[in-house]
Amino acid sequence: IRKGLAQLQKLADILPAIKRLDGEVVCIGNRPVTNEKYHEIWKGLWQNHDPVALKTLPQVDPGPSSRATKRLIREMEVRSRLKHEHIQGFFGITTDINHFICIVSEWRSNGNLLQFVAHTENVNKMHLLSGAASGLAYLHSESVVHGNGEFSTRYPHIYGEALICDFGMAKIVIDVSDTPSTITDTLSKSTSSRWMAPELIHRDEAELTFACDVWSFGMTMLELFTMVKPWAEFKREAHIHRATATGCKPARPEHCPDLTNRMWAVMLGCWEGDPTNRPVIATVASQIQCEDGGIRGYSTSFLCRTIPGRSRLNMPPTTVNAR
């Protein structure tokens, strides 16, 4: 019945009610786990038992009647529809922690992709990239642009699979903030040019697009293969700006046996200067899946897969973690 109602809601464009978790979540520690330019991430406990990630938005007036709060809740209601095995679970919001609105999400148990790879033996990088690409393709199929550039720091790792988080945060910050800002301004405060598509760097009124995500994903592939930041040959971002303005692409790294000719060609396609010439992320995901050795049969159904026990992402983590 619940599944049928959810499908009916989607067909009728009726948004599900967002969960208000006031009084159910407590914050752990005196310092955030991650401190971004426009939000912080704290570790918390739901009902004093289940670990959750608490994302605070200092720019948003937490008052229940504020325009920013209403816009944020509307955005979160849209996000609550998104359910996929490689998308971080969203549980609800709370307004009674640190005097900020907090987005309550699935806790990242093993850090981001780079941290996991650095501390784990015999990691299958292609498998991680395959999962991340399928999650990003699912977002695009739902008309959601990730838009936050540094994917490697926004792909937590859980259950041995890549998990996308922080998607759409740049747009959300702009939409709910009362301070006038542009996409370029917001990204420049949170994301290095090393991951940004050239149209975002060089155009003042640029818009976040699927093609921007594809460029950034190509940079994430390069970073995961090399374990160093993209454009490693440049120390200053000003040098990157000049390089991208003239159509340059990163040089192929030496001494990188995991990087095949086929995957290098995929990455070069992601870095096409003309956004309309870049492949869609579903194509990239298909190519990575094939390179992964056919461990899992590939079909476009990957856009809709969910992990058993994680299909009800609006439920507490005790349900989510049951396998």
CSV table of C-alpha atoms in Angstrom, one decimal:
chain,number,residue,atom,x,y,z
A,1,ILE,CA,0.0,0.0,0.0
A,2,ARG,CA,2.8,2.4,1.0
A,3,LYS,CA,4.6,1.8,-2.3
A,4,GLY,CA,1.4,2.4,-4.3
A,5,LEU,CA,0.7,5.6,-2.4
A,6,ALA,CA,4.2,6.8,-3.1
A,7,GLN,CA,3.8,6.1,-6.9
A,8,LEU,CA,0.4,7.9,-6.8
A,9,GLN,CA,2.0,10.9,-5.1
A,10,LYS,CA,4.7,11.1,-7.7
A,11,LEU,CA,2.2,10.8,-10.7
A,12,ALA,CA,-0.1,13.4,-9.1
A,13,ASP,CA,2.9,15.7,-8.2
A,14,ILE,CA,1.9,15.6,-4.6
A,15,LEU,CA,5.0,16.0,-2.3
A,16,PRO,CA,5.3,13.8,0.7
A,17,ALA,CA,5.2,15.4,4.1
A,18,ILE,CA,8.6,16.2,5.4
A,19,LYS,CA,9.5,14.6,8.8
A,20,ARG,CA,10.1,17.1,11.6
A,21,LEU,CA,12.5,15.5,14.1
A,22,ASP,CA,12.5,18.2,16.8
A,23,GLY,CA,13.3,16.6,20.2
A,24,GLU,CA,14.4,13.3,18.6
A,25,VAL,CA,17.9,14.2,17.6
A,26,VAL,CA,20.9,15.2,19.8
A,27,CYS,CA,24.3,16.6,18.6
A,28,ILE,CA,27.5,14.8,19.6
A,29,GLY,CA,30.7,16.8,20.3
A,30,ASN,CA,31.6,20.4,20.5
A,31,ARG,CA,33.0,20.7,17.0
A,32,PRO,CA,31.6,19.9,13.5
A,33,VAL,CA,33.0,16.9,11.7
A,34,THR,CA,33.2,19.0,8.5
A,35,ASN,CA,33.2,22.8,8.2
A,36,GLU,CA,32.1,24.0,4.7
A,37,LYS,CA,31.8,27.6,3.6
A,38,TYR,CA,28.0,27.5,3.6
A,39,HIS,CA,27.2,24.6,5.9
A,40,GLU,CA,28.6,22.4,8.7
A,41,ILE,CA,28.2,18.7,9.3
A,42,TRP,CA,27.9,17.4,12.8
A,43,LYS,CA,27.5,13.9,14.1
A,44,GLY,CA,24.3,13.2,16.0
A,45,LEU,CA,22.1,10.5,17.5
A,46,TRP,CA,18.5,9.8,16.6
A,47,GLN,CA,16.5,8.8,19.6
A,48,ASN,CA,19.8,8.4,21.5
A,49,HIS,CA,20.7,5.3,19.5
A,50,ASP,CA,21.2,5.7,15.8
A,51,PRO,CA,24.1,7.8,14.3
A,52,VAL,CA,23.0,10.5,11.8
A,53,ALA,CA,24.6,13.3,10.0
A,54,LEU,CA,23.4,16.8,10.9
A,55,LYS,CA,23.9,19.4,8.2
A,56,THR,CA,23.4,22.9,9.6
A,57,LEU,CA,22.7,25.9,7.4
A,58,PRO,CA,23.7,29.1,9.2
A,59,GLN,CA,22.3,31.3,6.4
A,60,VAL,CA,18.8,30.2,7.0
A,61,ASP,CA,16.6,31.9,9.5
A,62,PRO,CA,15.3,29.0,11.7
A,63,GLY,CA,12.0,30.7,12.4
A,64,PRO,CA,9.1,28.5,11.4
A,65,SER,CA,7.4,31.4,9.5
A,66,SER,CA,10.5,32.8,7.8
A,67,ARG,CA,10.5,32.8,4.0
A,68,ALA,CA,13.9,31.0,4.0
A,69,THR,CA,12.6,28.2,6.2
A,70,LYS,CA,9.5,27.6,4.0
A,71,ARG,CA,11.7,27.5,0.9
A,72,LEU,CA,14.1,25.1,2.5
A,73,ILE,CA,11.3,22.8,3.6
A,74,ARG,CA,9.9,22.8,0.1
A,75,GLU,CA,13.3,21.9,-1.3
A,76,MET,CA,13.7,19.1,1.2
A,77,GLU,CA,10.2,17.7,0.4
A,78,VAL,CA,11.4,17.4,-3.2
A,79,ARG,CA,14.6,15.7,-2.1
A,80,SER,CA,12.7,13.2,0.1
A,81,ARG,CA,11.5,11.6,-3.1
A,82,LEU,CA,15.0,10.5,-4.1
A,83,LYS,CA,15.7,6.9,-3.2
A,84,HIS,CA,18.6,5.0,-4.6
A,85,GLU,CA,21.3,2.6,-3.3
A,86,HIS,CA,24.0,5.2,-4.1
A,87,ILE,CA,22.2,8.2,-2.7
A,88,GLN,CA,22.6,9.3,0.9
A,89,GLY,CA,19.4,8.7,2.8
A,90,PHE,CA,17.4,11.8,4.0
A,91,PHE,CA,15.4,11.4,7.2
A,92,GLY,CA,14.0,14.9,7.9
A,93,ILE,CA,14.9,18.2,9.5
A,94,THR,CA,15.2,19.6,13.0
A,95,THR,CA,15.2,23.2,14.2
A,96,ASP,CA,16.2,22.8,17.9
A,97,ILE,CA,20.0,22.1,17.6
A,98,ASN,CA,22.5,25.0,17.8
A,99,HIS,CA,19.8,27.4,16.8
A,100,PHE,CA,20.0,26.4,13.2
A,101,ILE,CA,17.9,24.3,10.8
A,102,CYS,CA,19.6,20.9,10.5
A,103,ILE,CA,19.1,18.5,7.6
A,104,VAL,CA,19.2,15.0,9.1
A,105,SER,CA,20.7,12.3,6.9
A,106,GLU,CA,22.4,8.9,6.8
A,107,TRP,CA,25.7,8.9,8.7
A,108,ARG,CA,28.9,8.3,6.6
A,109,SER,CA,30.6,5.5,8.4
A,110,ASN,CA,33.8,5.2,6.4
A,111,GLY,CA,34.6,8.7,5.4
A,112,ASN,CA,34.8,9.9,1.8
A,113,LEU,CA,36.1,7.9,-1.2
A,114,LEU,CA,39.7,9.1,-0.9
A,115,GLN,CA,39.8,8.3,2.8
A,116,PHE,CA,38.4,4.9,2.3
A,117,VAL,CA,40.8,4.0,-0.6
A,118,ALA,CA,43.8,5.3,1.3
A,119,HIS,CA,43.0,3.1,4.3
A,120,THR,CA,41.7,-0.1,2.6
A,121,GLU,CA,43.7,-2.8,0.8
A,122,ASN,CA,42.7,-4.2,-2.6
A,123,VAL,CA,40.1,-1.6,-3.3
A,124,ASN,CA,38.3,-2.0,-6.7
A,125,LYS,CA,38.3,1.7,-7.8
A,126,MET,CA,36.2,0.9,-10.9
A,127,HIS,CA,33.5,-0.6,-8.7
A,128,LEU,CA,33.4,2.5,-6.6
A,129,LEU,CA,33.3,4.8,-9.7
A,130,SER,CA,30.5,2.6,-11.2
A,131,GLY,CA,28.4,3.0,-8.1
A,132,ALA,CA,29.0,6.7,-7.9
A,133,ALA,CA,28.2,7.2,-11.6
A,134,SER,CA,25.0,5.2,-11.3
A,135,GLY,CA,23.9,7.4,-8.3
A,136,LEU,CA,24.7,10.6,-10.2
A,137,ALA,CA,22.8,9.2,-13.3
A,138,TYR,CA,19.8,8.6,-11.0
A,139,LEU,CA,19.9,12.2,-9.8
A,140,HIS,CA,20.0,13.4,-13.4
A,141,SER,CA,17.1,11.2,-14.3
A,142,GLU,CA,15.1,12.9,-11.5
A,143,SER,CA,16.2,16.4,-12.9
A,144,VAL,CA,18.5,17.1,-10.0
A,145,VAL,CA,21.9,18.6,-10.6
A,146,HIS,CA,24.5,17.7,-8.0
A,147,GLY,CA,26.4,20.9,-8.5
A,148,ASN,CA,29.0,20.7,-5.8
A,149,GLY,CA,32.0,19.9,-7.8
A,150,GLU,CA,34.4,18.1,-5.4
A,151,PHE,CA,32.6,14.8,-5.7
A,152,SER,CA,35.4,12.8,-4.1
A,153,THR,CA,34.8,14.6,-0.8
A,154,ARG,CA,31.0,14.1,-1.2
A,155,TYR,CA,31.0,10.4,-1.9
A,156,PRO,CA,30.9,8.8,1.5
A,157,HIS,CA,31.5,5.1,1.7
A,158,ILE,CA,29.0,2.7,3.4
A,159,TYR,CA,28.4,-1.0,3.1
A,160,GLY,CA,31.4,-1.2,0.7
A,161,GLU,CA,29.6,1.0,-1.8
A,162,ALA,CA,29.9,4.7,-2.9
A,163,LEU,CA,27.1,6.9,-1.6
A,164,ILE,CA,26.4,10.4,-3.0
A,165,CYS,CA,25.7,13.2,-0.6
A,166,ASP,CA,25.5,17.1,-0.6
A,167,PHE,CA,23.8,17.1,-4.0
A,168,GLY,CA,22.0,20.3,-4.9
A,169,MET,CA,23.4,22.2,-1.8
A,170,ALA,CA,24.8,25.2,-3.9
A,171,LYS,CA,21.4,25.8,-5.4
A,172,ILE,CA,19.6,25.3,-2.1
A,173,VAL,CA,21.8,27.8,-0.4
A,174,ILE,CA,21.0,30.4,-3.2
A,175,ASP,CA,17.3,29.6,-3.2
A,176,VAL,CA,16.8,29.9,0.6
A,177,SER,CA,19.3,32.7,1.4
A,178,ASP,CA,18.1,36.3,1.6
A,179,THR,CA,21.5,37.5,0.5
A,180,PRO,CA,21.7,38.0,-3.3
A,181,SER,CA,24.3,35.6,-4.8
A,182,THR,CA,25.1,33.7,-8.0
A,183,ILE,CA,26.0,30.1,-8.7
A,184,THR,CA,29.6,31.2,-9.5
A,185,ASP,CA,29.8,33.2,-6.2
A,186,THR,CA,28.5,30.3,-4.1
A,187,LEU,CA,30.7,27.7,-5.7
A,188,SER,CA,33.8,29.9,-5.5
A,189,LYS,CA,33.3,29.9,-1.7
A,190,SER,CA,33.0,26.1,-1.4
A,191,THR,CA,34.6,24.4,-4.4
A,192,SER,CA,38.1,24.6,-5.9
A,193,SER,CA,38.5,25.4,-9.6
A,194,ARG,CA,40.2,22.1,-9.9
A,195,TRP,CA,36.8,20.4,-10.2
A,196,MET,CA,34.7,23.1,-11.7
A,197,ALA,CA,33.6,23.1,-15.4
A,198,PRO,CA,35.2,26.0,-17.3
A,199,GLU,CA,31.8,27.6,-18.0
A,200,LEU,CA,31.4,28.0,-14.3
A,201,ILE,CA,34.8,29.6,-13.9
A,202,HIS,CA,34.6,32.0,-16.8
A,203,ARG,CA,31.0,33.1,-17.0
A,204,ASP,CA,29.6,35.4,-14.3
A,205,GLU,CA,26.0,34.3,-14.8
A,206,ALA,CA,26.6,30.6,-15.4
A,207,GLU,CA,24.0,28.0,-14.5
A,208,LEU,CA,24.5,24.6,-13.0
A,209,THR,CA,23.8,22.0,-15.6
A,210,PHE,CA,24.1,18.2,-16.0
A,211,ALA,CA,27.2,18.9,-18.2
A,212,CYS,CA,28.9,20.7,-15.3
A,213,ASP,CA,28.4,17.5,-13.2
A,214,VAL,CA,29.9,15.4,-16.0
A,215,TRP,CA,33.0,17.6,-16.1
A,216,SER,CA,33.4,17.4,-12.3
A,217,PHE,CA,32.9,13.6,-12.4
A,218,GLY,CA,35.7,13.3,-14.9
A,219,MET,CA,37.9,15.1,-12.4
A,220,THR,CA,36.8,12.8,-9.6
A,221,MET,CA,37.8,9.8,-11.8
A,222,LEU,CA,41.3,11.4,-12.3
A,223,GLU,CA,41.6,12.1,-8.6
A,224,LEU,CA,40.6,8.6,-7.6
A,225,PHE,CA,43.1,7.0,-10.0
A,226,THR,CA,46.0,9.2,-9.0
A,227,MET,CA,45.0,9.9,-5.3
A,228,VAL,CA,46.1,13.6,-5.9
A,229,LYS,CA,44.0,16.6,-6.7
A,230,PRO,CA,43.1,17.3,-10.4
A,231,TRP,CA,45.4,19.7,-12.2
A,232,ALA,CA,48.3,18.6,-9.9
A,233,GLU,CA,50.8,20.2,-12.3
A,234,PHE,CA,49.4,23.6,-11.2
A,235,LYS,CA,50.0,25.0,-7.7
A,236,ARG,CA,47.7,28.0,-8.1
A,237,GLU,CA,44.1,28.2,-9.2
A,238,ALA,CA,44.9,31.2,-11.4
A,239,HIS,CA,47.0,28.8,-13.5
A,240,ILE,CA,44.0,26.5,-13.8
A,241,HIS,CA,41.8,29.5,-14.9
A,242,ARG,CA,44.3,30.3,-17.7
A,243,ALA,CA,44.5,26.7,-18.8
A,244,THR,CA,40.8,26.1,-19.0
A,245,ALA,CA,40.3,29.5,-20.8
A,246,THR,CA,42.5,28.2,-23.6
A,247,GLY,CA,40.8,24.8,-23.8
A,248,CYS,CA,43.6,22.8,-22.1
A,249,LYS,CA,42.8,19.5,-20.4
A,250,PRO,CA,44.7,17.7,-17.6
A,251,ALA,CA,47.7,15.7,-18.8
A,252,ARG,CA,47.5,11.9,-18.6
A,253,PRO,CA,49.2,10.8,-15.4
A,254,GLU,CA,52.3,8.6,-15.6
A,255,HIS,CA,52.8,5.4,-13.4
A,256,CYS,CA,49.0,4.9,-13.1
A,257,PRO,CA,48.4,1.2,-14.1
A,258,ASP,CA,44.8,1.2,-13.1
A,259,LEU,CA,44.0,3.9,-15.7
A,260,THR,CA,43.3,2.1,-19.0
A,261,ASN,CA,43.1,3.7,-22.4
A,262,ARG,CA,39.4,3.2,-22.5
A,263,MET,CA,38.8,5.1,-19.2
A,264,TRP,CA,41.2,7.9,-20.2
A,265,ALA,CA,39.1,8.3,-23.3
A,266,VAL,CA,36.0,8.5,-21.1
A,267,MET,CA,37.6,11.2,-19.0
A,268,LEU,CA,38.7,13.2,-22.0
A,269,GLY,CA,35.1,13.2,-23.2
A,270,CYS,CA,33.9,14.5,-19.8
A,271,TRP,CA,36.3,17.4,-20.3
A,272,GLU,CA,35.1,18.6,-23.6
A,273,GLY,CA,35.2,22.4,-23.6
A,274,ASP,CA,31.8,22.7,-25.3
A,275,PRO,CA,29.2,21.4,-22.7
A,276,THR,CA,27.0,20.1,-25.4
A,277,ASN,CA,29.7,17.7,-26.6
A,278,ARG,CA,30.1,16.0,-23.2
A,279,PRO,CA,28.4,12.6,-22.8
A,280,VAL,CA,25.5,12.2,-20.5
A,281,ILE,CA,26.3,10.6,-17.2
A,282,ALA,CA,24.3,7.5,-18.0
A,283,THR,CA,26.6,6.8,-20.9
A,284,VAL,CA,29.7,7.4,-18.6
A,285,ALA,CA,28.1,5.0,-16.1
A,286,SER,CA,27.6,2.3,-18.8
A,287,GLN,CA,31.2,2.6,-19.9
A,288,ILE,CA,32.6,2.4,-16.4
A,289,GLN,CA,30.3,-0.6,-15.7
A,290,CYS,CA,31.7,-2.4,-18.7
A,291,GLU,CA,35.3,-1.7,-17.6
A,292,ASP,CA,34.5,-3.0,-14.2
A,293,GLY,CA,34.5,-6.4,-15.7
A,294,GLY,CA,30.8,-7.2,-15.9
A,295,ILE,CA,30.6,-8.0,-12.2
A,296,ARG,CA,26.9,-7.0,-12.4
A,297,GLY,CA,24.7,-7.2,-15.5
A,298,TYR,CA,24.3,-3.7,-16.8
A,299,SER,CA,21.0,-2.2,-17.9
A,300,THR,CA,19.3,1.2,-17.5
A,301,SER,CA,17.4,-0.3,-14.5
A,302,PHE,CA,20.4,0.8,-12.4
A,303,LEU,CA,18.7,4.2,-12.3
A,304,CYS,CA,16.0,2.7,-10.0
A,305,ARG,CA,17.8,0.1,-7.9
A,306,THR,CA,17.6,0.3,-4.2
A,307,ILE,CA,19.4,-1.7,-1.6
A,308,PRO,CA,17.1,-4.1,0.4
A,309,GLY,CA,16.5,-2.4,3.7
A,310,ARG,CA,17.3,1.0,2.3
A,311,SER,CA,14.2,1.4,0.2
A,312,ARG,CA,12.4,3.2,3.0
A,313,LEU,CA,14.9,6.1,3.4
A,314,ASN,CA,12.4,8.1,5.4
A,315,MET,CA,12.6,5.6,8.2
A,316,PRO,CA,15.1,5.6,11.1
A,317,PRO,CA,18.5,4.1,10.6
A,318,THR,CA,17.7,1.0,12.6
A,319,THR,CA,15.4,0.1,9.7
A,320,VAL,CA,17.8,1.3,7.1
A,321,ASN,CA,20.6,-0.8,8.4
A,322,ALA,CA,18.6,-4.0,8.7
A,323,ARG,CA,19.9,-6.4,6.0
